[in-house]
């Protein structure tokens, strides 16, 4: 009955007009002012194929259930409320303009997961699962505090350069300049980088600007572990036997032959080289090529310096899309982007017209759903970087400790003087009366070398890191060593290494011993590095 009623109501209805069910929603009111939660009936009532708002609901359900057909719609109730992502303070008054419409259901979608530590104020709402945040586009005569931007097939290089230039004026950048460089660059152990112009490895004794890459290798065979399939060309690694060869000009060019013995450069690394060139920079650091992978001394020295490797980079590229090293950097390689294609809606007898569109996902949502975010090694690569450029599937984001920027919205739009604007950059939440953005970004800088990190920072780092996966449990301390180094303080125990303290900074020992396992956690069991050798053991008193 529901289908036939809704379909018949659409006969003869003008294009862009709402069905009888959606006409009762008072969209104009909800998109003009913030509104409280309102139950709007069963999801099955919103299935008129000719109604533009039913179409937006169907699109949201399809994303949540990862299906596109109405036949698979769940049986659940639908709820709405409207909330602004803005707090605009002017002349002592705070307003919340440009509200967005939130759609929630009371049944949890199969793969619904925040992929984060619990946030009590947000998570106390147990039976509302947001499936869509919908925005309207202000008319040209209205003040737009958060402009939506077209995201094209390729990245906007001038825009990204502007983000980095803006960051150079931030306080954290000035402090980094004042404290000077580290001894990464030294005559005894020159720092190995990729020269993207000469397309080869170089060793630098004095400091130069460089970009670092954070990505996932995936399960692709490498030169060290090529696998048994003779048809598969493994990923190129720098090894003792080829390091001199890879230091010759053009040895890393696209014309380089690929074979089972020579390996190949994966797409993500190739795109990172091209991006570095486009940004007008000359040097790139990539672990597979800038660490001699079968040289235990070189590996140990650089693993122990990951804090400096990423902290000293001008920017860190985070390849947050795809599941392996061949995923590439979307925007360097072609992407779909986010064209602005709003749904036109005519509502009510007053002929009110709206251009509606699902909001773009936040950085938190994009990153936390990525394979990259599940890996143990990538955690410190993000946390120790002063500036991160996140390449998601269709958009690039920038984050440092003072600002977040993105291609899809202008977070730094020009506004009237004496007007203070705060923008929620994190995911939407259902909690009533909560204004503070408790989850603005997945980025939390832990590179402070001035002793500013405390037990709460350490607790958060361990909580986040212990959620990650490692291919080899033996790497549990290796992949945390850079962060551990940043918590060190001068004193009698300052020279103790991470294995001696089992990952706990000595000055925090009396507090850090009070850990307990989270729900569903399992103890990691190490395998011997080589047959016949003893396996690494973790002390029972350490996490």
Short mmCIF file of C-alpha atoms in Angstrom, two decimals:
data_model
loop_
_atom_site.label_atom_id
_atom_site.label_comp_id
_atom_site.label_asym_id
_atom_site.label_seq_id
_atom_site.Cartn_x
_atom_site.Cartn_y
_atom_site.Cartn_z
CA UNK A 1 0.00 0.00 0.00
CA UNK A 2 2.81 2.41 0.91
CA UNK A 3 4.49 2.11 -2.48
CA UNK A 4 1.32 2.56 -4.51
CA UNK A 5 0.20 5.54 -2.43
CA UNK A 6 3.49 7.38 -2.73
CA UNK A 7 3.90 6.67 -6.41
CA UNK A 8 0.38 7.78 -7.29
CA UNK A 9 0.84 11.01 -5.33
CA UNK A 10 3.70 11.87 -7.66
CA UNK A 11 1.57 11.69 -10.81
CA UNK A 12 1.34 15.10 -12.36
CA UNK A 13 3.50 16.66 -9.66
CA UNK A 14 5.87 19.35 -10.90
CA UNK A 15 9.56 18.57 -10.94
CA UNK A 16 11.46 19.27 -7.69
CA UNK A 17 8.27 19.26 -5.60
CA UNK A 18 8.02 17.18 -2.46
CA UNK A 19 5.72 14.22 -1.95
CA UNK A 20 2.85 14.54 0.53
CA UNK A 21 4.89 12.91 3.32
CA UNK A 22 7.96 15.13 2.91
CA UNK A 23 5.78 18.23 2.56
CA UNK A 24 4.84 17.83 6.22
CA UNK A 25 8.47 18.08 7.41
CA UNK A 26 8.69 21.89 7.48
CA UNK A 27 12.08 21.89 5.79
CA UNK A 28 12.09 25.67 5.48
CA UNK A 29 11.81 26.07 9.26
CA UNK A 30 14.49 23.45 9.99
CA UNK A 31 16.93 25.04 7.56
CA UNK A 32 16.32 28.55 8.91
CA UNK A 33 16.68 27.91 12.64
CA UNK A 34 17.98 25.10 14.81
CA UNK A 35 15.31 22.61 15.87
CA UNK A 36 15.12 19.84 18.46
CA UNK A 37 14.71 16.15 17.73
CA UNK A 38 11.54 15.26 15.89
CA UNK A 39 10.34 11.72 15.04
CA UNK A 40 9.11 11.67 11.44
CA UNK A 41 7.86 8.12 11.10
CA UNK A 42 9.06 4.90 9.57
CA UNK A 43 11.85 4.88 7.01
CA UNK A 44 9.58 2.88 4.69
CA UNK A 45 7.31 5.93 4.30
CA UNK A 46 10.01 7.85 2.41
CA UNK A 47 10.31 5.99 -0.86
CA UNK A 48 8.64 8.10 -3.53
CA UNK A 49 10.96 7.86 -6.57
CA UNK A 50 9.77 11.26 -7.84
CA UNK A 51 10.37 13.13 -4.58
CA UNK A 52 13.77 14.83 -4.34
CA UNK A 53 13.94 14.60 -0.52
CA UNK A 54 13.01 10.91 -0.55
CA UNK A 55 15.90 10.58 -2.96
CA UNK A 56 18.31 12.18 -0.46
CA UNK A 57 17.08 9.79 2.24
CA UNK A 58 17.54 6.79 -0.06
CA UNK A 59 21.05 7.97 -0.87
CA UNK A 60 21.86 8.21 2.84
CA UNK A 61 20.48 4.73 3.57
CA UNK A 62 22.45 3.31 0.65
CA UNK A 63 25.69 4.75 2.05
CA UNK A 64 24.96 3.53 5.58
CA UNK A 65 24.10 0.00 4.48
CA UNK A 66 26.46 0.03 1.50
CA UNK A 67 23.58 -0.89 -0.80
CA UNK A 68 21.71 1.11 -3.37
CA UNK A 69 18.32 -0.59 -3.57
CA UNK A 70 15.14 0.19 -1.65
CA UNK A 71 14.40 -3.53 -1.39
CA UNK A 72 17.13 -3.87 1.22
CA UNK A 73 15.88 -0.99 3.38
CA UNK A 74 15.94 -1.77 7.09
CA UNK A 75 12.83 -1.55 9.21
CA UNK A 76 13.45 1.40 11.54
CA UNK A 77 12.24 4.80 12.63
CA UNK A 78 13.56 8.06 11.23
CA UNK A 79 14.38 11.20 13.25
CA UNK A 80 15.47 14.72 12.37
CA UNK A 81 16.91 17.76 14.06
CA UNK A 82 18.77 20.75 12.69
CA UNK A 83 22.05 21.99 14.11
CA UNK A 84 24.53 24.60 12.96
CA UNK A 85 28.22 23.77 12.60
CA UNK A 86 28.94 27.45 13.37
CA UNK A 87 29.21 29.64 16.44
CA UNK A 88 29.33 33.28 15.34
CA UNK A 89 30.13 35.84 18.02
CA UNK A 90 29.42 39.47 17.21
CA UNK A 91 28.91 42.43 19.54
CA UNK A 92 28.80 40.18 22.57
CA UNK A 93 26.12 37.87 21.15
CA UNK A 94 26.61 34.33 19.84
CA UNK A 95 24.46 33.01 17.00
CA UNK A 96 24.36 29.70 15.19
CA UNK A 97 23.48 30.39 11.54
CA UNK A 98 23.24 28.07 8.54
CA UNK A 99 21.82 25.04 10.38
CA UNK A 100 22.18 21.67 8.77
CA UNK A 101 19.56 18.95 8.77
CA UNK A 102 20.55 15.75 10.59
CA UNK A 103 18.87 12.44 9.76
CA UNK A 104 19.13 9.58 12.23
CA UNK A 105 17.65 6.11 12.61
CA UNK A 106 17.14 3.96 15.69
CA UNK A 107 18.80 0.85 14.25
CA UNK A 108 22.56 0.54 14.03
CA UNK A 109 23.84 -0.02 10.46
CA UNK A 110 25.98 -3.19 10.07
CA UNK A 111 29.36 -1.43 9.80
CA UNK A 112 28.60 1.66 11.88
CA UNK A 113 31.68 2.45 13.96
CA UNK A 114 33.28 5.69 15.13
CA UNK A 115 36.76 4.05 15.16
CA UNK A 116 37.77 6.15 18.15
CA UNK A 117 38.01 6.10 21.91
CA UNK A 118 34.66 6.67 23.70
CA UNK A 119 33.45 10.26 24.16
CA UNK A 120 30.97 10.16 27.02
CA UNK A 121 29.03 13.34 26.19
CA UNK A 122 28.47 12.20 22.61
CA UNK A 123 28.13 8.45 23.12
CA UNK A 124 25.51 8.71 25.87
CA UNK A 125 22.90 8.88 23.07
CA UNK A 126 22.56 5.15 22.46
CA UNK A 127 19.78 4.75 19.90
CA UNK A 128 20.31 7.50 17.34
CA UNK A 129 22.62 6.70 14.44
CA UNK A 130 23.23 9.65 12.15
CA UNK A 131 23.07 8.58 8.51
CA UNK A 132 23.16 12.02 6.87
CA UNK A 133 23.97 15.66 7.43
CA UNK A 134 22.33 17.83 4.78
CA UNK A 135 23.20 21.44 4.01
CA UNK A 136 21.53 24.19 2.04
CA UNK A 137 23.37 26.68 -0.14
CA UNK A 138 22.77 30.31 0.90
CA UNK A 139 21.67 32.77 -1.76
CA UNK A 140 24.15 35.32 -3.06
CA UNK A 141 22.54 37.98 -0.89
CA UNK A 142 23.10 36.03 2.34
CA UNK A 143 26.30 35.97 4.40
CA UNK A 144 27.96 32.59 3.92
CA UNK A 145 30.25 31.78 6.83
CA UNK A 146 31.21 28.34 5.50
CA UNK A 147 31.39 28.32 1.69
CA UNK A 148 31.31 24.97 -0.11
CA UNK A 149 34.06 24.67 -2.73
CA UNK A 150 34.21 22.64 -5.93
CA UNK A 151 36.72 19.79 -5.71
CA UNK A 152 38.03 18.90 -9.14
CA UNK A 153 39.78 15.92 -10.68
CA UNK A 154 43.23 17.16 -9.62
CA UNK A 155 44.52 18.90 -6.50
CA UNK A 156 44.69 22.68 -6.37
CA UNK A 157 48.44 23.16 -5.90
CA UNK A 158 48.30 26.95 -5.19
CA UNK A 159 45.72 26.28 -2.46
CA UNK A 160 47.91 23.64 -0.78
CA UNK A 161 50.95 25.91 -1.00
CA UNK A 162 48.93 28.64 0.70
CA UNK A 163 48.07 26.27 3.58
CA UNK A 164 51.76 25.56 4.19
CA UNK A 165 52.70 29.24 3.92
CA UNK A 166 49.96 30.15 6.40
CA UNK A 167 51.28 27.51 8.81
CA UNK A 168 54.77 29.00 8.72
CA UNK A 169 53.37 32.00 10.61
CA UNK A 170 51.89 29.84 13.37
CA UNK A 171 53.46 29.84 16.81
CA UNK A 172 54.48 26.16 16.66
CA UNK A 173 56.39 26.78 13.41
CA UNK A 174 58.22 29.75 14.93
CA UNK A 175 59.20 27.66 17.95
CA UNK A 176 60.51 24.91 15.67
CA UNK A 177 62.73 27.44 13.89
CA UNK A 178 64.00 28.79 17.21
CA UNK A 179 65.00 25.38 18.53
CA UNK A 180 66.81 24.63 15.28
CA UNK A 181 67.27 21.36 13.45
CA UNK A 182 68.37 18.04 14.82
CA UNK A 183 71.40 15.95 14.03
CA UNK A 184 69.51 13.98 11.39
CA UNK A 185 71.91 15.55 8.93
CA UNK A 186 75.52 14.85 9.86
CA UNK A 187 78.76 13.81 8.13
CA UNK A 188 79.02 10.52 10.00
CA UNK A 189 75.53 9.37 9.00
CA UNK A 190 74.21 11.51 6.14
CA UNK A 191 70.43 11.54 5.84
CA UNK A 192 69.19 9.59 2.81
CA UNK A 193 66.44 11.19 0.71
CA UNK A 194 64.93 10.89 -2.75
CA UNK A 195 65.89 13.75 -5.06
CA UNK A 196 62.68 14.00 -7.10
CA UNK A 197 64.33 16.11 -9.81
CA UNK A 198 67.31 13.82 -10.36
CA UNK A 199 65.08 10.81 -9.54
CA UNK A 200 67.60 9.03 -7.36
CA UNK A 201 68.73 8.57 -3.77
CA UNK A 202 71.03 11.20 -2.28
CA UNK A 203 72.72 11.57 1.11
CA UNK A 204 72.67 15.00 2.74
CA UNK A 205 75.06 16.16 5.48
CA UNK A 206 73.41 19.55 6.04
CA UNK A 207 69.73 20.28 6.58
CA UNK A 208 67.39 20.60 3.59
CA UNK A 209 63.60 20.91 3.32
CA UNK A 210 61.85 17.64 2.54
CA UNK A 211 58.44 15.97 2.42
CA UNK A 212 57.80 12.67 4.24
CA UNK A 213 55.37 9.94 3.17
CA UNK A 214 53.11 7.91 5.48
CA UNK A 215 51.30 5.02 3.78
CA UNK A 216 50.55 1.32 4.08
CA UNK A 217 52.58 -1.33 2.31
CA UNK A 218 49.71 -3.82 2.29
CA UNK A 219 50.26 -7.44 1.36
CA UNK A 220 52.14 -6.73 -1.85
CA UNK A 221 55.35 -8.78 -2.29
CA UNK A 222 58.64 -6.91 -1.83
CA UNK A 223 62.22 -7.59 -2.94
CA UNK A 224 62.92 -9.11 0.49
CA UNK A 225 59.78 -11.27 0.40
CA UNK A 226 58.97 -11.68 -3.31
CA UNK A 227 56.61 -14.65 -2.93
CA UNK A 228 56.35 -17.71 -5.18
CA UNK A 229 54.42 -16.24 -8.12
CA UNK A 230 56.95 -15.56 -10.90
CA UNK A 231 54.43 -13.31 -12.67
CA UNK A 232 54.29 -10.81 -9.78
CA UNK A 233 56.86 -7.99 -9.76
CA UNK A 234 57.66 -7.11 -6.12
CA UNK A 235 57.96 -3.62 -4.65
CA UNK A 236 61.39 -2.02 -4.88
CA UNK A 237 63.30 -1.76 -1.61
CA UNK A 238 66.69 -0.23 -0.98
CA UNK A 239 69.03 -3.09 -0.07
CA UNK A 240 72.76 -3.41 0.43
CA UNK A 241 73.08 -4.84 -3.07
CA UNK A 242 71.27 -2.01 -4.90
CA UNK A 243 71.82 1.12 -2.80
CA UNK A 244 74.66 2.37 -5.00
CA UNK A 245 72.67 1.68 -8.16
CA UNK A 246 69.68 3.63 -6.82
CA UNK A 247 71.96 6.60 -6.12
CA UNK A 248 72.64 7.11 -9.84
CA UNK A 249 70.60 9.87 -11.56
CA UNK A 250 67.31 8.65 -13.11
CA UNK A 251 67.56 5.29 -11.33
CA UNK A 252 64.07 5.94 -9.89
CA UNK A 253 62.52 7.34 -13.07
CA UNK A 254 59.39 5.95 -14.67
CA UNK A 255 61.52 4.50 -17.46
CA UNK A 256 63.32 2.28 -14.93
CA UNK A 257 62.85 -1.39 -15.92
CA UNK A 258 60.71 -3.46 -13.56
CA UNK A 259 61.43 -7.12 -12.96
CA UNK A 260 61.41 -9.81 -10.30
CA UNK A 261 65.02 -9.03 -9.41
CA UNK A 262 64.89 -5.23 -9.78
CA UNK A 263 61.44 -4.61 -8.31
CA UNK A 264 59.08 -1.76 -9.16
CA UNK A 265 58.10 1.57 -7.65
CA UNK A 266 54.48 1.41 -6.39
CA UNK A 267 51.93 3.99 -7.43
CA UNK A 268 51.73 5.75 -4.05
CA UNK A 269 55.48 6.40 -4.01
CA UNK A 270 55.43 7.47 -7.65
CA UNK A 271 52.56 9.91 -6.95
CA UNK A 272 54.37 11.25 -3.87
CA UNK A 273 57.42 12.04 -6.01
CA UNK A 274 55.23 13.86 -8.53
CA UNK A 275 53.41 15.79 -5.78
CA UNK A 276 56.71 16.89 -4.24
CA UNK A 277 57.79 18.24 -7.62
CA UNK A 278 54.47 20.05 -8.12
CA UNK A 279 54.85 21.70 -4.72
CA UNK A 280 58.22 23.09 -5.81
CA UNK A 281 60.22 20.93 -3.39
CA UNK A 282 63.19 18.76 -4.19
CA UNK A 283 63.43 16.03 -1.55
CA UNK A 284 61.15 13.22 -0.36
CA UNK A 285 61.58 10.68 2.44
CA UNK A 286 60.02 7.22 1.98
CA UNK A 287 60.82 4.37 4.36
CA UNK A 288 61.15 1.62 1.75
CA UNK A 289 63.77 3.56 -0.18
CA UNK A 290 65.47 5.77 2.41
CA UNK A 291 66.21 2.97 4.88
CA UNK A 292 68.44 0.12 3.74
CA UNK A 293 66.00 -2.63 4.59
CA UNK A 294 68.50 -5.47 5.07
CA UNK A 295 71.02 -3.35 7.01
CA UNK A 296 70.20 -3.93 10.68
CA UNK A 297 72.35 -1.00 11.79
CA UNK A 298 70.70 1.45 9.39
CA UNK A 299 67.22 0.21 10.35
CA UNK A 300 67.86 0.42 14.10
CA UNK A 301 69.35 3.91 13.85
CA UNK A 302 66.47 5.34 11.83
CA UNK A 303 63.68 3.51 13.68
CA UNK A 304 65.07 5.17 16.80
CA UNK A 305 64.89 8.54 15.06
CA UNK A 306 61.34 8.44 13.66
CA UNK A 307 60.41 11.34 15.92
CA UNK A 308 62.99 13.53 14.16
CA UNK A 309 62.33 12.15 10.66
CA UNK A 310 58.66 13.19 10.72
CA UNK A 311 58.94 16.22 13.00
CA UNK A 312 61.57 17.86 10.77
CA UNK A 313 59.62 17.30 7.54
CA UNK A 314 58.12 20.40 5.94
CA UNK A 315 54.95 18.33 5.54
CA UNK A 316 53.92 14.70 5.80
CA UNK A 317 51.83 13.18 3.02
CA UNK A 318 49.28 10.78 4.51
CA UNK A 319 47.93 8.34 1.94
CA UNK A 320 44.59 7.76 3.65
CA UNK A 321 42.88 6.06 0.73
CA UNK A 322 43.24 2.47 -0.40
CA UNK A 323 44.69 -0.58 1.29
CA UNK A 324 48.19 -0.93 -0.13
CA UNK A 325 51.11 0.86 -1.75
CA UNK A 326 49.47 0.79 -5.19
CA UNK A 327 46.46 2.90 -4.11
CA UNK A 328 48.16 6.13 -5.17
CA UNK A 329 47.39 9.69 -4.14
CA UNK A 330 44.01 10.69 -5.50
CA UNK A 331 44.24 14.18 -6.90
CA UNK A 332 47.75 13.56 -8.16
CA UNK A 333 46.29 10.61 -10.02
CA UNK A 334 42.82 11.50 -11.41
CA UNK A 335 39.87 11.37 -9.00
CA UNK A 336 36.13 11.98 -9.17
CA UNK A 337 36.34 14.89 -6.74
CA UNK A 338 33.29 16.61 -5.24
CA UNK A 339 31.43 18.52 -7.93
CA UNK A 340 28.75 20.83 -6.52
CA UNK A 341 25.52 19.22 -7.72
CA UNK A 342 22.77 20.17 -5.25
CA UNK A 343 19.26 18.74 -5.30
CA UNK A 344 16.68 21.43 -6.07
CA UNK A 345 13.57 21.30 -3.86
CA UNK A 346 10.37 23.36 -4.01
CA UNK A 347 8.59 23.28 -0.67
CA UNK A 348 5.03 24.30 0.27
CA UNK A 349 2.50 26.72 -1.05
CA UNK A 350 4.85 29.67 -0.73
CA UNK A 351 7.07 28.13 -3.40
CA UNK A 352 10.17 28.24 -1.15
CA UNK A 353 13.13 26.85 -3.09
CA UNK A 354 16.19 25.13 -1.63
CA UNK A 355 19.37 23.70 -3.05
CA UNK A 356 20.23 20.78 -0.76
CA UNK A 357 23.25 18.49 -0.69
CA UNK A 358 24.68 15.87 1.65
CA UNK A 359 27.58 17.43 3.54
CA UNK A 360 31.07 16.22 2.81
CA UNK A 361 32.49 13.83 5.39
CA UNK A 362 34.77 15.25 8.07
CA UNK A 363 38.47 14.48 8.28
CA UNK A 364 37.78 12.22 11.26
CA UNK A 365 35.27 10.16 9.29
CA UNK A 366 37.50 9.91 6.21
CA UNK A 367 40.65 8.95 8.09
CA UNK A 368 39.20 6.65 10.72
CA UNK A 369 37.50 4.46 8.15
CA UNK A 370 40.77 4.04 6.23
CA UNK A 371 43.08 1.01 6.32
CA UNK A 372 45.89 3.49 7.00
CA UNK A 373 44.33 4.31 10.37
CA UNK A 374 44.43 0.66 11.51
CA UNK A 375 48.18 0.26 11.15
CA UNK A 376 50.57 0.60 14.08
CA UNK A 377 53.48 2.24 12.25
CA UNK A 378 51.34 5.04 10.82
CA UNK A 379 50.21 6.21 14.27
CA UNK A 380 53.53 7.81 15.20
CA UNK A 381 54.06 9.06 11.66
CA UNK A 382 50.97 11.25 12.04
CA UNK A 383 51.49 12.15 15.71
CA UNK A 384 55.08 13.29 15.23
CA UNK A 385 54.47 15.39 12.11
CA UNK A 386 54.09 19.15 12.44
CA UNK A 387 52.01 19.40 9.27
CA UNK A 388 49.91 16.66 7.69
CA UNK A 389 48.39 16.60 4.21
CA UNK A 390 45.72 13.88 4.15
CA UNK A 391 44.94 12.46 0.73
CA UNK A 392 41.49 10.87 1.07
CA UNK A 393 39.51 9.29 -1.75
CA UNK A 394 38.21 12.55 -3.23
CA UNK A 395 39.70 15.43 -1.23
CA UNK A 396 42.88 16.69 0.44
CA UNK A 397 42.87 17.99 4.03
CA UNK A 398 45.57 19.86 5.94
CA UNK A 399 46.10 19.78 9.69
CA UNK A 400 48.68 21.24 12.04
CA UNK A 401 48.42 21.96 15.76
CA UNK A 402 46.74 25.33 15.12
CA UNK A 403 44.50 24.91 12.06
CA UNK A 404 42.61 22.56 9.78
CA UNK A 405 41.97 23.24 6.09
CA UNK A 406 40.30 21.26 3.31
CA UNK A 407 39.51 21.50 -0.38
CA UNK A 408 35.74 21.07 0.02
CA UNK A 409 34.99 23.94 2.44
CA UNK A 410 36.64 27.29 3.04
CA UNK A 411 37.35 27.18 6.76
CA UNK A 412 39.22 30.49 6.50
CA UNK A 413 36.65 32.43 4.48
CA UNK A 414 36.82 36.23 4.67
CA UNK A 415 34.38 37.52 7.26
CA UNK A 416 33.36 40.94 8.61
CA UNK A 417 35.74 42.53 11.09
CA UNK A 418 35.01 42.06 14.78
CA UNK A 419 33.19 38.80 14.03
CA UNK A 420 34.59 35.64 15.63
CA UNK A 421 33.58 32.40 13.91
CA UNK A 422 34.14 28.88 15.24
CA UNK A 423 33.55 25.99 12.83
CA UNK A 424 32.82 22.41 13.86
CA UNK A 425 35.29 20.39 11.82
CA UNK A 426 34.49 17.02 13.41
CA UNK A 427 31.58 14.64 12.71
CA UNK A 428 28.03 15.75 13.59
CA UNK A 429 26.60 14.57 16.91
CA UNK A 430 23.05 14.16 18.19
CA UNK A 431 23.60 15.34 21.77
CA UNK A 432 21.30 18.23 22.62
CA UNK A 433 22.83 21.48 23.92
CA UNK A 434 26.41 20.33 23.28
CA UNK A 435 28.31 23.05 21.43
CA UNK A 436 31.93 22.21 21.98
CA UNK A 437 33.49 20.18 19.17
CA UNK A 438 34.85 17.24 21.20
CA UNK A 439 36.18 15.37 18.17
CA UNK A 440 37.53 18.00 15.73
CA UNK A 441 40.39 16.00 14.20
CA UNK A 442 42.23 12.66 14.30
CA UNK A 443 45.48 14.63 14.46
CA UNK A 444 47.12 15.16 17.85
CA UNK A 445 50.70 16.44 17.75
CA UNK A 446 53.03 14.64 20.15
CA UNK A 447 56.28 16.10 18.90
CA UNK A 448 56.77 18.59 21.73
CA UNK A 449 60.45 18.53 22.70
CA UNK A 450 60.10 21.13 25.45
CA UNK A 451 58.78 18.82 28.18
CA UNK A 452 55.15 19.86 27.73
CA UNK A 453 53.79 16.32 27.37
CA UNK A 454 52.23 14.84 30.50
CA UNK A 455 50.60 11.63 31.74
CA UNK A 456 47.32 12.46 30.02
CA UNK A 457 49.10 12.80 26.67
CA UNK A 458 50.86 9.49 27.31
CA UNK A 459 47.62 7.77 28.30
CA UNK A 460 45.88 9.00 25.14
CA UNK A 461 48.81 7.91 22.97
CA UNK A 462 48.85 4.39 24.44
CA UNK A 463 45.06 4.06 24.15
CA UNK A 464 45.14 5.03 20.50
CA UNK A 465 48.26 3.06 19.60
CA UNK A 466 47.17 -0.16 21.31
CA UNK A 467 44.09 -0.23 19.05
CA UNK A 468 46.30 -0.51 15.97
CA UNK A 469 47.42 -3.61 14.08
CA UNK A 470 50.97 -4.76 13.42
CA UNK A 471 51.99 -7.44 10.95
CA UNK A 472 54.74 -8.48 13.36
CA UNK A 473 54.06 -8.25 17.10
CA UNK A 474 57.84 -7.84 17.57
CA UNK A 475 57.43 -4.31 16.18
CA UNK A 476 55.22 -3.23 19.09
CA UNK A 477 57.96 -1.15 20.72
CA UNK A 478 59.75 -0.24 17.47
CA UNK A 479 56.63 1.47 16.07
CA UNK A 480 56.19 3.45 19.31
CA UNK A 481 59.81 4.46 19.84
CA UNK A 482 59.52 7.87 18.21
CA UNK A 483 56.67 8.84 20.53
CA UNK A 484 58.50 7.36 23.53
CA UNK A 485 61.48 9.59 22.73
CA UNK A 486 59.30 12.70 22.94
CA UNK A 487 58.26 11.82 26.50
CA UNK A 488 61.84 11.50 27.71
CA UNK A 489 63.05 14.04 30.23
CA UNK A 490 66.52 14.92 31.39
CA UNK A 491 67.61 13.11 34.55
CA UNK A 492 69.21 9.96 35.85
CA UNK A 493 67.02 7.68 33.71
CA UNK A 494 67.04 9.77 30.52
CA UNK A 495 69.39 7.41 28.68
CA UNK A 496 67.19 4.35 29.13
CA UNK A 497 65.92 2.98 25.82
CA UNK A 498 62.37 1.89 25.07
CA UNK A 499 63.04 -1.83 25.52
CA UNK A 500 64.67 -1.24 28.88
CA UNK A 501 61.58 0.58 30.15
CA UNK A 502 59.08 -1.57 28.18
CA UNK A 503 57.57 1.50 26.56
CA UNK A 504 56.94 3.47 29.78
CA UNK A 505 58.84 6.76 30.29
CA UNK A 506 60.70 6.43 33.64
CA UNK A 507 59.26 9.62 35.15
CA UNK A 508 55.71 8.38 34.45
CA UNK A 509 56.24 4.84 35.73
CA UNK A 510 54.32 5.22 39.00
CA UNK A 511 51.22 6.41 37.09
CA UNK A 512 51.59 4.34 33.93
CA UNK A 513 51.56 1.09 35.91
CA UNK A 514 47.86 1.69 36.59
CA UNK A 515 46.78 0.49 33.13
CA UNK A 516 44.07 -2.08 32.42
CA UNK A 517 43.03 -3.84 29.19
CA UNK A 518 40.11 -2.41 27.25
CA UNK A 519 37.17 -4.54 26.17
CA UNK A 520 38.06 -7.18 23.60
CA UNK A 521 41.81 -6.61 23.81
CA UNK A 522 44.17 -9.53 23.32
CA UNK A 523 47.74 -10.03 24.41
CA UNK A 524 50.25 -9.81 21.56
CA UNK A 525 52.49 -12.85 21.17
CA UNK A 526 55.87 -12.41 19.48
CA UNK A 527 57.38 -14.95 17.14
CA UNK A 528 61.16 -15.53 16.98
CA UNK A 529 62.86 -13.31 14.40
CA UNK A 530 64.68 -16.40 13.12
CA UNK A 531 64.23 -20.08 13.74
CA UNK A 532 65.97 -21.16 16.91
CA UNK A 533 66.21 -17.64 18.36
CA UNK A 534 64.24 -16.65 21.47
CA UNK A 535 61.16 -14.51 20.90
CA UNK A 536 60.82 -11.02 22.35
CA UNK A 537 59.01 -10.94 25.66
CA UNK A 538 56.94 -8.07 27.07
CA UNK A 539 56.90 -7.57 30.82
CA UNK A 540 53.61 -8.26 32.59
CA UNK A 541 53.69 -4.84 34.26
CA UNK A 542 53.72 -2.96 30.97
CA UNK A 543 50.86 -2.52 28.54
#
